[in-house]
Coordinates of C-alpha atoms in Angstrom, one line a residue:
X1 CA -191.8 -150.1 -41.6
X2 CA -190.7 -148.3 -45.2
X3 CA -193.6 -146.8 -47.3
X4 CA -192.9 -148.8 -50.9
X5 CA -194.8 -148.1 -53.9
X6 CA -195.0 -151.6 -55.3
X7 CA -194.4 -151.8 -59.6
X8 CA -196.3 -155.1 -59.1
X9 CA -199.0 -154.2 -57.2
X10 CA -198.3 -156.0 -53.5
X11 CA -198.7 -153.1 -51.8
X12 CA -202.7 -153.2 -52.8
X13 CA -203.2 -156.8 -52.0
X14 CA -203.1 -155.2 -48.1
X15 CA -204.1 -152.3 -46.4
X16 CA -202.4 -150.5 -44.0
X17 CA -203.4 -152.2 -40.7
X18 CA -202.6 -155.9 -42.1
X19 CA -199.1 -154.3 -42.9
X20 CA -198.7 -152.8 -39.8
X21 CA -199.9 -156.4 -38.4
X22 CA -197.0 -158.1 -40.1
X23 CA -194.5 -156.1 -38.8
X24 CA -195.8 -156.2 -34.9
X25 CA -195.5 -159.7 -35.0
X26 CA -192.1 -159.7 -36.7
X27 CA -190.6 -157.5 -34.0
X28 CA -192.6 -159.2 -31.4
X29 CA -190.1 -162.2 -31.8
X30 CA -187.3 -160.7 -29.5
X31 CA -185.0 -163.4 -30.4
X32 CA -182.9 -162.6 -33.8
X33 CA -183.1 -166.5 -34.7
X34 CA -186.5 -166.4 -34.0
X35 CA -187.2 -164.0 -36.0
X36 CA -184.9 -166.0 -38.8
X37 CA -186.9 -168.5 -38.4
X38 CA -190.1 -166.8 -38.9
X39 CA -188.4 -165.4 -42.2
X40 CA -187.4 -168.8 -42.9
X41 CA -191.1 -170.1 -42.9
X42 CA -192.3 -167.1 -45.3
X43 CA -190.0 -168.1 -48.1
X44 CA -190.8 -171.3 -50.5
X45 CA -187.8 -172.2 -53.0
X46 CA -188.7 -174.1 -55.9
X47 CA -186.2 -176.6 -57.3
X48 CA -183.3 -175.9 -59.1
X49 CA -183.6 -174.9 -63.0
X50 CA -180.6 -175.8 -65.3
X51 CA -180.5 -173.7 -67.9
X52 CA -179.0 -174.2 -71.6
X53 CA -175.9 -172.4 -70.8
X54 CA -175.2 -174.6 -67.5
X55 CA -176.3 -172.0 -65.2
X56 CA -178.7 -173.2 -62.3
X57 CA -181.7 -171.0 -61.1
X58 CA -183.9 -171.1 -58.2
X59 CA -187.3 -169.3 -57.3
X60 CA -188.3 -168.1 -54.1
X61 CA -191.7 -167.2 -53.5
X62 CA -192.2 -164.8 -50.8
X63 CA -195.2 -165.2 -48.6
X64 CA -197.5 -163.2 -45.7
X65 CA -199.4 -165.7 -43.6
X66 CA -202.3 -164.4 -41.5
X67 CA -204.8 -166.6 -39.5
X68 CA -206.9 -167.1 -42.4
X69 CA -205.1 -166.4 -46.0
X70 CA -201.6 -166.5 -47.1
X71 CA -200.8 -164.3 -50.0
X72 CA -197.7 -164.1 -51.9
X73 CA -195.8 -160.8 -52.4
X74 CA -192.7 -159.5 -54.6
X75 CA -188.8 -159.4 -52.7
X76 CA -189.3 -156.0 -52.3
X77 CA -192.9 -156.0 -50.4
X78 CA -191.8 -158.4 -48.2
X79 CA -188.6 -156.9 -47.0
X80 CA -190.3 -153.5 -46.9
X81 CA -193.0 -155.1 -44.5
X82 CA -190.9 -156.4 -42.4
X83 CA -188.2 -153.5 -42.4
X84 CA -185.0 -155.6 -43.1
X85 CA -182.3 -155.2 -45.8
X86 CA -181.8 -158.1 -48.4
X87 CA -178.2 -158.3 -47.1
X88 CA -180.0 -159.9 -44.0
X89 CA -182.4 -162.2 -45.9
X90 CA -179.5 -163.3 -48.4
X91 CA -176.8 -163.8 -45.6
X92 CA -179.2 -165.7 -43.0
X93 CA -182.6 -167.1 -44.1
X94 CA -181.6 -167.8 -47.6
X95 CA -178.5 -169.6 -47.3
X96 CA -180.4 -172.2 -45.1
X97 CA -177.7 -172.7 -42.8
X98 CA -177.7 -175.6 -40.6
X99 CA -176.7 -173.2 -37.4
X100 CA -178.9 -170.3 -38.0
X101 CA -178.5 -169.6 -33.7
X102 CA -177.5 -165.8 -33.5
X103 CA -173.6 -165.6 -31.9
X104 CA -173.3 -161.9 -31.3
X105 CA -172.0 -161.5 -27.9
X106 CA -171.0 -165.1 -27.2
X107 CA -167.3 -165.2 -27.7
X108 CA -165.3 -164.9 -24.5
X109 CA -163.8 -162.1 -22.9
X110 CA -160.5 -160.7 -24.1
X111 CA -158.9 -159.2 -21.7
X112 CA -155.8 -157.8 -21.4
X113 CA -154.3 -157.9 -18.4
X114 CA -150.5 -156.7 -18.0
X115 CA -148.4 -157.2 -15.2
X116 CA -147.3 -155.1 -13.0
X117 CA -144.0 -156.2 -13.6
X118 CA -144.5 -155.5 -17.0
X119 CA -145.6 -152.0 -16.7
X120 CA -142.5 -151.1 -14.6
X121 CA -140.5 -152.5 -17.4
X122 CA -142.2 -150.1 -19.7
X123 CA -141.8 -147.4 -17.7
X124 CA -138.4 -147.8 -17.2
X125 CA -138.0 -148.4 -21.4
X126 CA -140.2 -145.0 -21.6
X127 CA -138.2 -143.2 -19.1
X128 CA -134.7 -143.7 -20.8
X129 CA -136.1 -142.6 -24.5
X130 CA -134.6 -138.7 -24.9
X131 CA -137.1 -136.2 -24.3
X132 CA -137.0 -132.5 -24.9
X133 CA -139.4 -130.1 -24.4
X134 CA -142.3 -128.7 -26.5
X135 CA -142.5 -125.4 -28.6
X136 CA -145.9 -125.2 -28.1
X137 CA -146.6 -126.0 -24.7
X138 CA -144.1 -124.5 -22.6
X139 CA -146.5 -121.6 -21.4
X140 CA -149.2 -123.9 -19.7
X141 CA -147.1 -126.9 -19.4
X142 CA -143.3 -126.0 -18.5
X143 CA -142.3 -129.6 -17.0
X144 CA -143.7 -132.0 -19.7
X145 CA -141.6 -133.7 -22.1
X146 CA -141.8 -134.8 -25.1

């Protein structure tokens, strides 16, 4: 959890054992869309603003829920609590994908198998390039080629 020094004054609305709370339970949630989720629940967006110029805004309102109050806290509280970068909030909660499911480590194999066929036929390729013999290495290794 990051020690912030909230301009707005979140960081007074709890003390140090609520925050600690928070973050528990965050981490708690071993699953990375679970814990999405979770994030997803904490955020309200209000609806979208147009502005004079075109320009379309949206709030989001940032909340802690414990078992008896909720209180709403600043961007910068929030992720500070939790201990996540806004790169993760704005790429995966945010966004409100439909598929928030995490896919790391689900794409198949790639291996790369070669024949053995194959690597006789690169050996053979190898073996006919011209080779001469190393300035620097001739003391400690008189029979390599280069």
């Amino acid at each position: 959890m990051k020690n912030l020094d909230c301009s707005c004054g979140c960081d007074k609305l709890l003390d140090e054992c609520e925050q600690e709370f928070v973050f528990q339970t965050f981490y708690a949630k071993q699953s990375h869309t679970l814990q999405n989720e979770y994030l997803r629940g904490c955020i309200d967006i209000s609806e979208n603003l147009t502005l004079a110029n075109g320009t379309t805004r949206r709030t989001f309102i940032y909340k802690l829920h414990f078992e008896t109050k909720t209180i709403a806290v600043c961007q910068k509280f929030f992720l500070a609590v939790h201990g996540i970068e806004r790169s993760r909030l704005r790429r995966k909660v945010l966004k409100r994908e439909v598929d928030i499911q995490d896919r790391r480590g689900k794409h198949p194999n790639h291996n790369r198998v070669t024949s053995d066929k194959t690597k006789d036929l690169m050996r053979i390729f190898l073996s006919a390039l011209p080779a001469r013999e190393s300035h620097y290495s001739r003391n400690k290794n008189p029979d390599r080629k280069f």
